[in-house]
């Protein structure tokens, strides 16, 4: 049985049947079925490649994972490529997350986790995760004979072989390195461990890069490790976070550690973790560096706990965030949509000094496909206390954002968006008291991404059930003055 071939045939047959209007306009969705983590985000021979955790046969996660594949020449217009990897080897039942680089010989090298899972006769499940390689030309990929290249025997005793996954590989001065997610079998806490290799085949364990020393998760998944200027940044997606700190989304959250790394000793010293996105739906981010030196991140735009909430009639489920450029300002990791977004602007409106003492709608400031920025500041001789904006509104359904200057809290409320009541629907975050508040909204058919104060904070959420014709916007900010910049966006359907 050729699993990969069957899958390619299946996705080709079913993916095309989904009308463009039933997909996001400028966010990526799977060809058919379910998507989770971004994988193998890289530039290879001048083309951007992004792979994804993929179950084409249903709209739920399944351990028999595959790698779906898109390519793009500008990070805006994408094309569905045929699926790249399927679990077709004796050592794997699922092809889990991983990453990609251009190898020394010029080939596209994928490093992924082979997830092995078997039900034994007495009801006991045998689970094991090992790290593997596949090599390709940007279109076809072949798994290496020597797989797995990192397995149980390369793992220190205190790491659990059942939770050992998501290698992020990079090449530095001719040596290969990989950070891999692991779990301490004694403390049951998440950690990221480091490996090095001269040939990508034989790897040696270099130590713990960072670990949960408190209540920051029972397993850390999908680590990424990179530098921006003189800072090194580790990001992790954490499972089972137990804290009442509102900056860390309870349950599943994504952290960034900003610090310094000594590549000679492999040691990493970092400050307090920052919550990477404080909204509802953001997990497993992965980044790459563009040829012009920008660090671009894409994340799975879904909270893992909402995995069972696909609307019934939908044939696909799961999206990626719009690509974000990340930067460090005063030690804070900031995120903003990549500047290429301008390619999608069709109609732009700039309005200054608008007042909205009661809830107000403004002409030409509406739409469902939007890149909108509002700057709120005080009106002459007046003081303002609250700013509130409803978007994707039809009066009955909407998402509401409120900034309370009095205590510096930002509240995003999607209770009227129609998502299941069992999912988190209000987020309240302390972003500090400011006289000027700036928020940017990227609004698509099934999602919103909010960037606050030039990307210092982001809050992302899905709105799968919010009617597509809900495209009203209203504002209220007594005593304030608002400058609004609105760009209507055109759709960039993914090509087949
Ligand atoms: C994160 C994750 C990864 C794993 C993949 C499996 O969402 O659990 O750790 O590799 O999904 O689909």
GROMACS .gro file of C-alpha atoms and ligand atoms in nm:
model
  508
    1UNK     CA    1   0.000   0.000   0.000
    2UNK     CA    2   0.140   0.338  -0.093
    3UNK     CA    3   0.003   0.569   0.174
    4UNK     CA    4   0.155   0.885   0.037
    5UNK     CA    5   0.027   0.823  -0.311
    6UNK     CA    6  -0.323   0.742  -0.182
    7UNK     CA    7  -0.322   1.060   0.021
    8UNK     CA    8  -0.211   1.273  -0.273
    9UNK     CA    9  -0.487   1.128  -0.483
   10UNK     CA   10  -0.742   1.187  -0.210
   11UNK     CA   11  -0.650   1.549  -0.144
   12UNK     CA   12  -0.642   1.630  -0.512
   13UNK     CA   13  -0.987   1.488  -0.561
   14UNK     CA   14  -1.151   1.652  -0.258
   15UNK     CA   15  -0.965   1.980  -0.203
   16UNK     CA   16  -1.079   2.137  -0.528
   17UNK     CA   17  -1.443   2.087  -0.438
   18UNK     CA   18  -1.424   2.349  -0.165
   19UNK     CA   19  -1.525   2.690  -0.305
   20UNK     CA   20  -1.277   2.974  -0.245
   21UNK     CA   21  -1.552   3.174  -0.067
   22UNK     CA   22  -1.578   2.898   0.192
   23UNK     CA   23  -1.215   2.931   0.283
   24UNK     CA   24  -1.028   3.217   0.451
   25UNK     CA   25  -0.950   3.501   0.210
   26UNK     CA   26  -0.587   3.557   0.306
   27UNK     CA   27  -0.502   3.292   0.563
   28UNK     CA   28  -0.390   2.938   0.489
   29UNK     CA   29  -0.624   2.643   0.537
   30UNK     CA   30  -0.561   2.274   0.461
   31UNK     CA   31  -0.630   2.135   0.117
   32UNK     CA   32  -0.893   1.911   0.278
   33UNK     CA   33  -0.959   1.798   0.635
   34UNK     CA   34  -0.764   1.889   0.945
   35UNK     CA   35  -0.453   2.101   0.996
   36UNK     CA   36  -0.243   2.173   1.301
   37UNK     CA   37   0.118   2.289   1.346
   38UNK     CA   38   0.322   2.469   1.081
   39UNK     CA   39   0.622   2.254   0.985
   40UNK     CA   40   0.934   2.296   0.774
   41UNK     CA   41   0.894   2.673   0.727
   42UNK     CA   42   1.190   2.759   0.506
   43UNK     CA   43   1.313   2.922   0.191
   44UNK     CA   44   1.454   2.675  -0.056
   45UNK     CA   45   1.598   2.781  -0.391
   46UNK     CA   46   1.421   3.116  -0.365
   47UNK     CA   47   1.077   2.969  -0.289
   48UNK     CA   48   0.906   2.972   0.051
   49UNK     CA   49   0.792   2.635   0.174
   50UNK     CA   50   0.548   2.576   0.452
   51UNK     CA   51   0.433   2.230   0.552
   52UNK     CA   52   0.160   2.142   0.799
   53UNK     CA   53   0.040   1.869   1.029
   54UNK     CA   54  -0.234   1.718   0.822
   55UNK     CA   55  -0.518   1.470   0.852
   56UNK     CA   56  -0.701   1.493   0.519
   57UNK     CA   57  -0.949   1.219   0.607
   58UNK     CA   58  -1.138   1.405   0.879
   59UNK     CA   59  -1.175   1.738   1.053
   60UNK     CA   60  -1.023   1.616   1.378
   61UNK     CA   61  -0.672   1.543   1.492
   62UNK     CA   62  -0.556   1.186   1.446
   63UNK     CA   63  -0.219   1.041   1.540
   64UNK     CA   64  -0.176   0.907   1.186
   65UNK     CA   65  -0.043   1.246   1.083
   66UNK     CA   66   0.099   1.352   0.746
   67UNK     CA   67   0.275   1.658   0.616
   68UNK     CA   68   0.071   1.878   0.382
   69UNK     CA   69   0.262   2.132   0.175
   70UNK     CA   70   0.228   2.485   0.034
   71UNK     CA   71   0.474   2.702  -0.156
   72UNK     CA   72   0.489   3.073  -0.227
   73UNK     CA   73   0.720   3.321  -0.390
   74UNK     CA   74   0.608   3.617  -0.177
   75UNK     CA   75   0.449   3.480   0.146
   76UNK     CA   76   0.115   3.622   0.028
   77UNK     CA   77   0.012   3.413  -0.273
   78UNK     CA   78   0.033   3.042  -0.199
   79UNK     CA   79  -0.010   2.720  -0.386
   80UNK     CA   80  -0.116   2.379  -0.264
   81UNK     CA   81   0.154   2.125  -0.335
   82UNK     CA   82   0.096   1.756  -0.305
   83UNK     CA   83   0.142   1.618   0.046
   84UNK     CA   84   0.508   1.560   0.126
   85UNK     CA   85   0.517   1.289   0.393
   86UNK     CA   86   0.291   1.010   0.515
   87UNK     CA   87   0.358   0.746   0.782
   88UNK     CA   88   0.474   0.460   0.562
   89UNK     CA   89   0.770   0.313   0.750
   90UNK     CA   90   0.781   0.041   1.016
   91UNK     CA   91   0.911   0.289   1.274
   92UNK     CA   92   0.618   0.532   1.242
   93UNK     CA   93   0.241   0.551   1.265
   94UNK     CA   94   0.230   0.928   1.244
   95UNK     CA   95   0.462   1.187   1.089
   96UNK     CA   96   0.470   1.454   1.357
   97UNK     CA   97   0.607   1.807   1.359
   98UNK     CA   98   0.949   1.917   1.244
   99UNK     CA   99   1.146   2.165   1.042
  100UNK     CA  100   1.353   2.214   0.726
  101UNK     CA  101   1.682   2.358   0.605
  102UNK     CA  102   1.877   2.377   0.282
  103UNK     CA  103   2.139   2.107   0.330
  104UNK     CA  104   2.510   2.133   0.251
  105UNK     CA  105   2.457   1.936  -0.072
  106UNK     CA  106   2.182   2.174  -0.187
  107UNK     CA  107   1.889   1.945  -0.112
  108UNK     CA  108   1.590   2.036   0.103
  109UNK     CA  109   1.632   1.849   0.429
  110UNK     CA  110   1.330   1.780   0.650
  111UNK     CA  111   1.368   1.669   1.010
  112UNK     CA  112   1.054   1.532   1.172
  113UNK     CA  113   0.927   1.316   1.454
  114UNK     CA  114   0.825   0.960   1.381
  115UNK     CA  115   0.543   0.886   1.621
  116UNK     CA  116   0.501   0.514   1.685
  117UNK     CA  117   0.187   0.394   1.859
  118UNK     CA  118   0.064   0.037   1.900
  119UNK     CA  119  -0.213  -0.112   2.105
  120UNK     CA  120  -0.081  -0.421   2.280
  121UNK     CA  121  -0.287  -0.730   2.360
  122UNK     CA  122  -0.339  -0.650   2.728
  123UNK     CA  123  -0.471  -0.304   2.646
  124UNK     CA  124  -0.141  -0.130   2.704
  125UNK     CA  125  -0.040   0.125   2.439
  126UNK     CA  126   0.324   0.131   2.335
  127UNK     CA  127   0.425   0.480   2.233
  128UNK     CA  128   0.762   0.604   2.125
  129UNK     CA  129   0.889   0.911   1.945
  130UNK     CA  130   1.211   0.927   1.744
  131UNK     CA  131   1.362   1.183   1.508
  132UNK     CA  132   1.396   1.119   1.135
  133UNK     CA  133   1.512   1.281   0.813
  134UNK     CA  134   1.371   1.312   0.463
  135UNK     CA  135   1.542   1.470   0.167
  136UNK     CA  136   1.386   1.631  -0.136
  137UNK     CA  137   1.391   1.878  -0.422
  138UNK     CA  138   1.106   2.102  -0.304
  139UNK     CA  139   0.843   1.869  -0.447
  140UNK     CA  140   0.924   1.506  -0.375
  141UNK     CA  141   1.075   1.385  -0.050
  142UNK     CA  142   1.237   1.054   0.035
  143UNK     CA  143   1.298   0.930   0.386
  144UNK     CA  144   1.654   0.841   0.469
  145UNK     CA  145   1.770   0.482   0.501
  146UNK     CA  146   1.935   0.545   0.835
  147UNK     CA  147   1.614   0.658   1.011
  148UNK     CA  148   1.556   0.719   1.294
  149UNK     CA  149   1.865   0.932   1.345
  150UNK     CA  150   1.787   1.013   1.709
  151UNK     CA  151   1.612   0.755   1.921
  152UNK     CA  152   1.579   0.625   2.278
  153UNK     CA  153   1.944   0.544   2.318
  154UNK     CA  154   2.040   0.904   2.244
  155UNK     CA  155   1.804   1.027   2.510
  156UNK     CA  156   1.919   1.097   2.866
  157UNK     CA  157   1.762   0.869   3.129
  158UNK     CA  158   1.543   1.137   3.278
  159UNK     CA  159   1.364   1.202   2.947
  160UNK     CA  160   1.052   1.011   2.859
  161UNK     CA  161   1.078   0.836   2.519
  162UNK     CA  162   0.702   0.871   2.475
  163UNK     CA  163   0.717   1.249   2.460
  164UNK     CA  164   1.021   1.345   2.256
  165UNK     CA  165   0.936   1.542   1.947
  166UNK     CA  166   0.930   1.841   1.712
  167UNK     CA  167   1.296   1.893   1.615
  168UNK     CA  168   1.389   2.241   1.495
  169UNK     CA  169   1.709   2.202   1.296
  170UNK     CA  170   1.962   2.467   1.190
  171UNK     CA  171   2.312   2.477   1.042
  172UNK     CA  172   2.577   2.694   1.203
  173UNK     CA  173   2.941   2.706   1.090
  174UNK     CA  174   2.905   2.368   0.923
  175UNK     CA  175   2.757   2.194   1.230
  176UNK     CA  176   2.395   2.083   1.252
  177UNK     CA  177   2.200   2.162   1.566
  178UNK     CA  178   1.849   2.072   1.673
  179UNK     CA  179   1.633   2.170   1.968
  180UNK     CA  180   1.380   1.903   2.058
  181UNK     CA  181   1.085   1.899   2.296
  182UNK     CA  182   1.110   1.653   2.583
  183UNK     CA  183   0.957   1.573   2.918
  184UNK     CA  184   1.123   1.489   3.243
  185UNK     CA  185   0.985   1.148   3.342
  186UNK     CA  186   1.036   1.216   3.715
  187UNK     CA  187   0.910   1.572   3.754
  188UNK     CA  188   0.662   1.541   3.462
  189UNK     CA  189   0.764   1.883   3.339
  190UNK     CA  190   0.838   2.011   2.990
  191UNK     CA  191   1.188   2.087   2.867
  192UNK     CA  192   1.384   2.164   2.551
  193UNK     CA  193   1.703   1.968   2.486
  194UNK     CA  194   1.984   2.037   2.244
  195UNK     CA  195   2.161   1.803   1.999
  196UNK     CA  196   2.451   1.856   1.759
  197UNK     CA  197   2.585   1.663   1.461
  198UNK     CA  198   2.853   1.691   1.197
  199UNK     CA  199   2.666   1.497   0.928
  200UNK     CA  200   2.298   1.513   1.037
  201UNK     CA  201   2.309   1.132   1.075
  202UNK     CA  202   2.488   1.080   1.403
  203UNK     CA  203   2.373   1.318   1.676
  204UNK     CA  204   2.508   1.385   2.021
  205UNK     CA  205   2.317   1.512   2.320
  206UNK     CA  206   2.440   1.854   2.440
  207UNK     CA  207   2.217   1.923   2.738
  208UNK     CA  208   1.905   2.101   2.851
  209UNK     CA  209   1.851   2.435   2.686
  210UNK     CA  210   1.561   2.537   2.909
  211UNK     CA  211   1.307   2.364   3.129
  212UNK     CA  212   0.994   2.435   3.322
  213UNK     CA  213   1.106   2.519   3.672
  214UNK     CA  214   0.760   2.610   3.795
  215UNK     CA  215   0.407   2.566   3.671
  216UNK     CA  216   0.479   2.631   3.306
  217UNK     CA  217   0.362   2.305   3.160
  218UNK     CA  218   0.378   1.929   3.170
  219UNK     CA  219   0.510   1.908   2.816
  220UNK     CA  220   0.674   2.167   2.596
  221UNK     CA  221   0.607   2.116   2.228
  222UNK     CA  222   0.734   2.265   1.903
  223UNK     CA  223   1.042   2.455   2.025
  224UNK     CA  224   1.198   2.715   1.802
  225UNK     CA  225   1.536   2.877   1.865
  226UNK     CA  226   1.678   3.172   1.674
  227UNK     CA  227   1.843   3.508   1.711
  228UNK     CA  228   1.741   3.865   1.645
  229UNK     CA  229   2.035   4.103   1.657
  230UNK     CA  230   2.229   4.015   1.974
  231UNK     CA  231   1.942   3.832   2.144
  232UNK     CA  232   1.857   3.465   2.135
  233UNK     CA  233   1.498   3.361   2.154
  234UNK     CA  234   1.346   3.030   2.248
  235UNK     CA  235   0.976   2.977   2.190
  236UNK     CA  236   0.779   2.680   2.316
  237UNK     CA  237   0.417   2.570   2.305
  238UNK     CA  238   0.328   2.442   2.650
  239UNK     CA  239   0.069   2.185   2.749
  240UNK     CA  240  -0.089   2.175   3.093
  241UNK     CA  241   0.008   2.520   3.218
  242UNK     CA  242  -0.126   2.581   3.568
  243UNK     CA  243  -0.108   2.944   3.666
  244UNK     CA  244  -0.346   3.225   3.735
  245UNK     CA  245  -0.111   3.474   3.572
  246UNK     CA  246  -0.336   3.629   3.304
  247UNK     CA  247  -0.041   3.676   3.072
  248UNK     CA  248  -0.019   3.302   3.027
  249UNK     CA  249  -0.319   3.153   2.868
  250UNK     CA  250  -0.420   2.867   3.091
  251UNK     CA  251  -0.411   2.520   2.948
  252UNK     CA  252  -0.216   2.564   2.627
  253UNK     CA  253   0.003   2.865   2.586
  254UNK     CA  254   0.303   2.978   2.389
  255UNK     CA  255   0.604   3.129   2.562
  256UNK     CA  256   0.901   3.324   2.437
  257UNK     CA  257   1.223   3.335   2.638
  258UNK     CA  258   1.450   3.620   2.537
  259UNK     CA  259   1.808   3.567   2.646
  260UNK     CA  260   2.169   3.491   2.560
  261UNK     CA  261   2.305   3.170   2.418
  262UNK     CA  262   2.667   3.057   2.424
  263UNK     CA  263   2.709   2.824   2.129
  264UNK     CA  264   3.043   2.694   2.264
  265UNK     CA  265   2.895   2.563   2.585
  266UNK     CA  266   2.535   2.527   2.464
  267UNK     CA  267   2.409   2.725   2.762
  268UNK     CA  268   2.114   2.960   2.740
  269UNK     CA  269   2.036   3.224   3.002
  270UNK     CA  270   1.694   3.378   2.973
  271UNK     CA  271   1.466   3.612   3.159
  272UNK     CA  272   1.104   3.556   3.250
  273UNK     CA  273   0.895   3.400   2.974
  274UNK     CA  274   0.660   3.624   2.779
  275UNK     CA  275   0.319   3.508   2.660
  276UNK     CA  276   0.354   3.515   2.282
  277UNK     CA  277  -0.010   3.568   2.196
  278UNK     CA  278  -0.269   3.644   2.458
  279UNK     CA  279  -0.580   3.567   2.258
  280UNK     CA  280  -0.776   3.248   2.210
  281UNK     CA  281  -0.621   3.061   1.921
  282UNK     CA  282  -0.247   3.053   1.875
  283UNK     CA  283  -0.016   2.755   1.915
  284UNK     CA  284   0.299   2.585   1.788
  285UNK     CA  285   0.461   2.886   1.613
  286UNK     CA  286   0.753   2.828   1.380
  287UNK     CA  287   0.982   3.088   1.226
  288UNK     CA  288   1.231   3.133   0.946
  289UNK     CA  289   1.468   3.404   0.832
  290UNK     CA  290   1.409   3.566   0.493
  291UNK     CA  291   1.690   3.646   0.252
  292UNK     CA  292   1.672   4.011   0.361
  293UNK     CA  293   1.723   3.917   0.724
  294UNK     CA  294   1.371   3.937   0.865
  295UNK     CA  295   1.247   3.679   1.115
  296UNK     CA  296   0.899   3.566   1.010
  297UNK     CA  297   0.671   3.358   1.226
  298UNK     CA  298   0.361   3.157   1.148
  299UNK     CA  299   0.148   2.978   1.408
  300UNK     CA  300  -0.139   2.734   1.408
  301UNK     CA  301  -0.440   2.959   1.461
  302UNK     CA  302  -0.623   2.734   1.701
  303UNK     CA  303  -0.616   2.636   2.063
  304UNK     CA  304  -0.560   2.261   2.086
  305UNK     CA  305  -0.853   2.237   2.329
  306UNK     CA  306  -1.091   2.352   2.054
  307UNK     CA  307  -0.989   2.060   1.832
  308UNK     CA  308  -1.336   1.904   1.849
  309UNK     CA  309  -1.527   2.216   1.752
  310UNK     CA  310  -1.527   2.208   1.373
  311UNK     CA  311  -1.860   2.341   1.242
  312UNK     CA  312  -2.055   2.046   1.104
  313UNK     CA  313  -2.077   2.138   0.740
  314UNK     CA  314  -1.710   2.230   0.700
  315UNK     CA  315  -1.478   2.010   0.498
  316UNK     CA  316  -1.161   2.169   0.633
  317UNK     CA  317  -1.060   2.287   0.980
  318UNK     CA  318  -0.760   2.481   1.104
  319UNK     CA  319  -0.571   2.784   0.976
  320UNK     CA  320  -0.231   2.947   1.002
  321UNK     CA  321  -0.184   3.302   1.128
  322UNK     CA  322  -0.090   3.561   0.873
  323UNK     CA  323   0.294   3.568   0.858
  324UNK     CA  324   0.429   3.800   1.128
  325UNK     CA  325   0.760   3.977   1.141
  326UNK     CA  326   0.908   3.960   1.485
  327UNK     CA  327   1.137   4.213   1.649
  328UNK     CA  328   1.263   4.294   1.996
  329UNK     CA  329   1.184   4.632   2.150
  330UNK     CA  330   1.306   4.703   2.503
  331UNK     CA  331   1.335   4.332   2.570
  332UNK     CA  332   0.980   4.267   2.449
  333UNK     CA  333   0.916   4.039   2.158
  334UNK     CA  334   0.689   4.227   1.917
  335UNK     CA  335   0.491   4.090   1.626
  336UNK     CA  336   0.345   4.268   1.326
  337UNK     CA  337   0.199   4.147   0.996
  338UNK     CA  338   0.466   4.133   0.726
  339UNK     CA  339   0.485   4.444   0.511
  340UNK     CA  340   0.398   4.246   0.197
  341UNK     CA  341   0.039   4.262   0.318
  342UNK     CA  342   0.009   4.587   0.124
  343UNK     CA  343  -0.016   4.383  -0.194
  344UNK     CA  344  -0.367   4.291  -0.087
  345UNK     CA  345  -0.499   4.641  -0.022
  346UNK     CA  346  -0.777   4.737  -0.261
  347UNK     CA  347  -0.925   5.044  -0.106
  348UNK     CA  348  -0.777   5.261   0.167
  349UNK     CA  349  -0.947   5.520   0.385
  350UNK     CA  350  -0.769   5.753   0.628
  351UNK     CA  351  -0.974   5.955   0.872
  352UNK     CA  352  -0.840   6.178   1.144
  353UNK     CA  353  -0.979   6.328   1.462
  354UNK     CA  354  -1.300   6.128   1.470
  355UNK     CA  355  -1.515   6.154   1.779
  356UNK     CA  356  -1.750   5.886   1.910
  357UNK     CA  357  -1.894   5.987   2.247
  358UNK     CA  358  -2.163   5.722   2.200
  359UNK     CA  359  -2.146   5.409   1.984
  360UNK     CA  360  -2.087   5.533   1.629
  361UNK     CA  361  -2.042   5.388   1.283
  362UNK     CA  362  -1.846   5.580   1.021
  363UNK     CA  363  -1.912   5.578   0.652
  364UNK     CA  364  -1.676   5.358   0.451
  365UNK     CA  365  -1.525   5.215   0.769
  366UNK     CA  366  -1.653   4.862   0.762
  367UNK     CA  367  -1.592   4.530   0.588
  368UNK     CA  368  -1.505   4.171   0.667
  369UNK     CA  369  -1.168   4.158   0.494
  370UNK     CA  370  -0.971   4.430   0.661
  371UNK     CA  371  -0.643   4.564   0.782
  372UNK     CA  372  -0.754   4.842   1.015
  373UNK     CA  373  -0.557   5.056   1.258
  374UNK     CA  374  -0.716   5.280   1.519
  375UNK     CA  375  -0.515   5.524   1.728
  376UNK     CA  376  -0.700   5.665   2.026
  377UNK     CA  377  -0.579   5.973   2.208
  378UNK     CA  378  -0.720   6.255   2.411
  379UNK     CA  379  -0.928   6.532   2.262
  380UNK     CA  380  -0.829   6.885   2.349
  381UNK     CA  381  -0.917   6.970   2.709
  382UNK     CA  382  -1.088   6.640   2.760
  383UNK     CA  383  -1.004   6.312   2.918
  384UNK     CA  384  -1.095   5.968   2.794
  385UNK     CA  385  -1.131   5.650   2.993
  386UNK     CA  386  -1.266   5.375   2.772
  387UNK     CA  387  -1.230   5.276   2.413
  388UNK     CA  388  -1.453   5.012   2.266
  389UNK     CA  389  -1.481   4.871   1.917
  390UNK     CA  390  -1.713   4.609   1.775
  391UNK     CA  391  -1.608   4.433   1.459
  392UNK     CA  392  -1.752   4.169   1.227
  393UNK     CA  393  -2.085   4.295   1.351
  394UNK     CA  394  -2.439   4.252   1.222
  395UNK     CA  395  -2.579   4.410   1.538
  396UNK     CA  396  -2.652   4.073   1.695
  397UNK     CA  397  -2.321   3.899   1.641
  398UNK     CA  398  -1.981   4.061   1.676
  399UNK     CA  399  -1.649   4.060   1.857
  400UNK     CA  400  -1.589   4.344   2.100
  401UNK     CA  401  -1.260   4.490   2.208
  402UNK     CA  402  -1.239   4.727   2.504
  403UNK     CA  403  -0.943   4.915   2.644
  404UNK     CA  404  -0.990   5.061   2.990
  405UNK     CA  405  -0.737   5.332   3.036
  406UNK     CA  406  -0.824   5.356   3.405
  407UNK     CA  407  -0.665   5.020   3.489
  408UNK     CA  408  -0.484   4.946   3.164
  409UNK     CA  409  -0.687   4.636   3.087
  410UNK     CA  410  -0.765   4.513   2.739
  411UNK     CA  411  -1.067   4.288   2.701
  412UNK     CA  412  -1.149   4.087   2.393
  413UNK     CA  413  -1.492   3.934   2.407
  414UNK     CA  414  -1.619   3.686   2.151
  415UNK     CA  415  -1.924   3.571   2.344
  416UNK     CA  416  -2.144   3.702   2.063
  417UNK     CA  417  -1.944   3.531   1.792
  418UNK     CA  418  -2.129   3.204   1.821
  419UNK     CA  419  -1.835   2.981   1.913
  420UNK     CA  420  -1.912   2.698   2.149
  421UNK     CA  421  -1.975   2.812   2.505
  422UNK     CA  422  -1.733   2.548   2.627
  423UNK     CA  423  -1.443   2.740   2.471
  424UNK     CA  424  -1.276   3.038   2.626
  425UNK     CA  425  -1.462   3.343   2.502
  426UNK     CA  426  -1.331   3.641   2.699
  427UNK     CA  427  -0.968   3.739   2.742
  428UNK     CA  428  -0.868   4.019   2.977
  429UNK     CA  429  -0.507   4.129   2.985
  430UNK     CA  430  -0.321   4.402   3.166
  431UNK     CA  431  -0.135   4.597   2.898
  432UNK     CA  432  -0.057   4.902   3.110
  433UNK     CA  433  -0.212   5.246   3.131
  434UNK     CA  434  -0.147   5.466   2.831
  435UNK     CA  435  -0.274   5.798   2.709
  436UNK     CA  436  -0.251   5.679   2.352
  437UNK     CA  437  -0.378   5.337   2.258
  438UNK     CA  438  -0.321   5.185   1.919
  439UNK     CA  439  -0.470   4.867   1.785
  440UNK     CA  440  -0.443   4.699   1.447
  441UNK     CA  441  -0.699   4.444   1.336
  442UNK     CA  442  -0.652   4.187   1.061
  443UNK     CA  443  -0.996   4.055   0.995
  444UNK     CA  444  -1.071   3.760   0.771
  445UNK     CA  445  -1.376   3.540   0.723
  446UNK     CA  446  -1.297   3.303   1.008
  447UNK     CA  447  -1.043   3.483   1.223
  448UNK     CA  448  -0.914   3.804   1.371
  449UNK     CA  449  -0.562   3.900   1.470
  450UNK     CA  450  -0.511   4.203   1.695
  451UNK     CA  451  -0.179   4.381   1.733
  452UNK     CA  452  -0.163   4.628   2.017
  453UNK     CA  453   0.071   4.926   2.044
  454UNK     CA  454   0.275   4.840   1.734
  455UNK     CA  455   0.287   4.471   1.804
  456UNK     CA  456   0.382   4.471   2.172
  457UNK     CA  457   0.094   4.236   2.235
  458UNK     CA  458  -0.108   4.023   2.001
  459UNK     CA  459  -0.442   3.853   2.051
  460UNK     CA  460  -0.565   3.604   1.798
  461UNK     CA  461  -0.899   3.430   1.770
  462UNK     CA  462  -1.117   3.225   1.539
  463UNK     CA  463  -1.478   3.313   1.457
  464UNK     CA  464  -1.591   3.016   1.252
  465UNK     CA  465  -1.960   3.063   1.334
  466UNK     CA  466  -1.984   3.439   1.294
  467UNK     CA  467  -2.203   3.500   0.982
  468UNK     CA  468  -1.991   3.603   0.684
  469UNK     CA  469  -2.209   3.901   0.606
  470UNK     CA  470  -2.144   4.048   0.954
  471UNK     CA  471  -1.911   4.325   0.847
  472UNK     CA  472  -2.008   4.626   1.053
  473UNK     CA  473  -1.770   4.824   1.272
  474UNK     CA  474  -1.860   5.062   1.551
  475UNK     CA  475  -1.658   5.268   1.795
  476UNK     CA  476  -1.714   5.434   2.128
  477UNK     CA  477  -1.464   5.647   2.315
  478UNK     CA  478  -1.609   5.938   2.511
  479UNK     CA  479  -1.369   6.229   2.531
  480UNK     CA  480  -1.123   6.076   2.287
  481UNK     CA  481  -1.018   6.144   1.935
  482UNK     CA  482  -0.950   5.860   1.692
  483UNK     CA  483  -0.739   5.833   1.381
  484UNK     CA  484  -0.844   5.545   1.164
  485UNK     CA  485  -0.663   5.384   0.877
  486UNK     CA  486  -0.864   5.125   0.692
  487UNK     CA  487  -0.752   4.901   0.410
  488UNK     CA  488  -1.005   4.672   0.251
  489UNK     CA  489  -0.830   4.352   0.151
  490UNK     CA  490  -0.871   4.143  -0.156
  491UNK     CA  491  -0.875   3.768  -0.133
  492UNK     CA  492  -0.564   3.571  -0.223
  493UNK     CA  493  -0.706   3.222  -0.281
  494UNK     CA  494  -0.453   2.943  -0.258
  495UNK     CA  495  -0.389   2.802  -0.605
  496UNK     CA  496  -0.413   2.436  -0.700
  497LIG     C1  497   0.152   2.023   1.877
  497LIG     C2  498   0.174   1.874   1.852
  497LIG     C3  499   0.319   1.839   1.836
  497LIG     C4  500   0.314   1.714   1.754
  497LIG     C5  501   0.198   1.740   1.664
  497LIG     C6  502   0.119   1.620   1.629
  497LIG     O1  503   0.029   2.069   1.840
  497LIG     O2  504   0.115   1.800   1.956
  497LIG     O3  505   0.391   1.827   1.955
  497LIG     O4  506   0.432   1.691   1.684
  497LIG     O5  507   0.114   1.832   1.731
  497LIG     O6  508   0.020   1.650   1.536
   0.00000   0.00000   0.00000
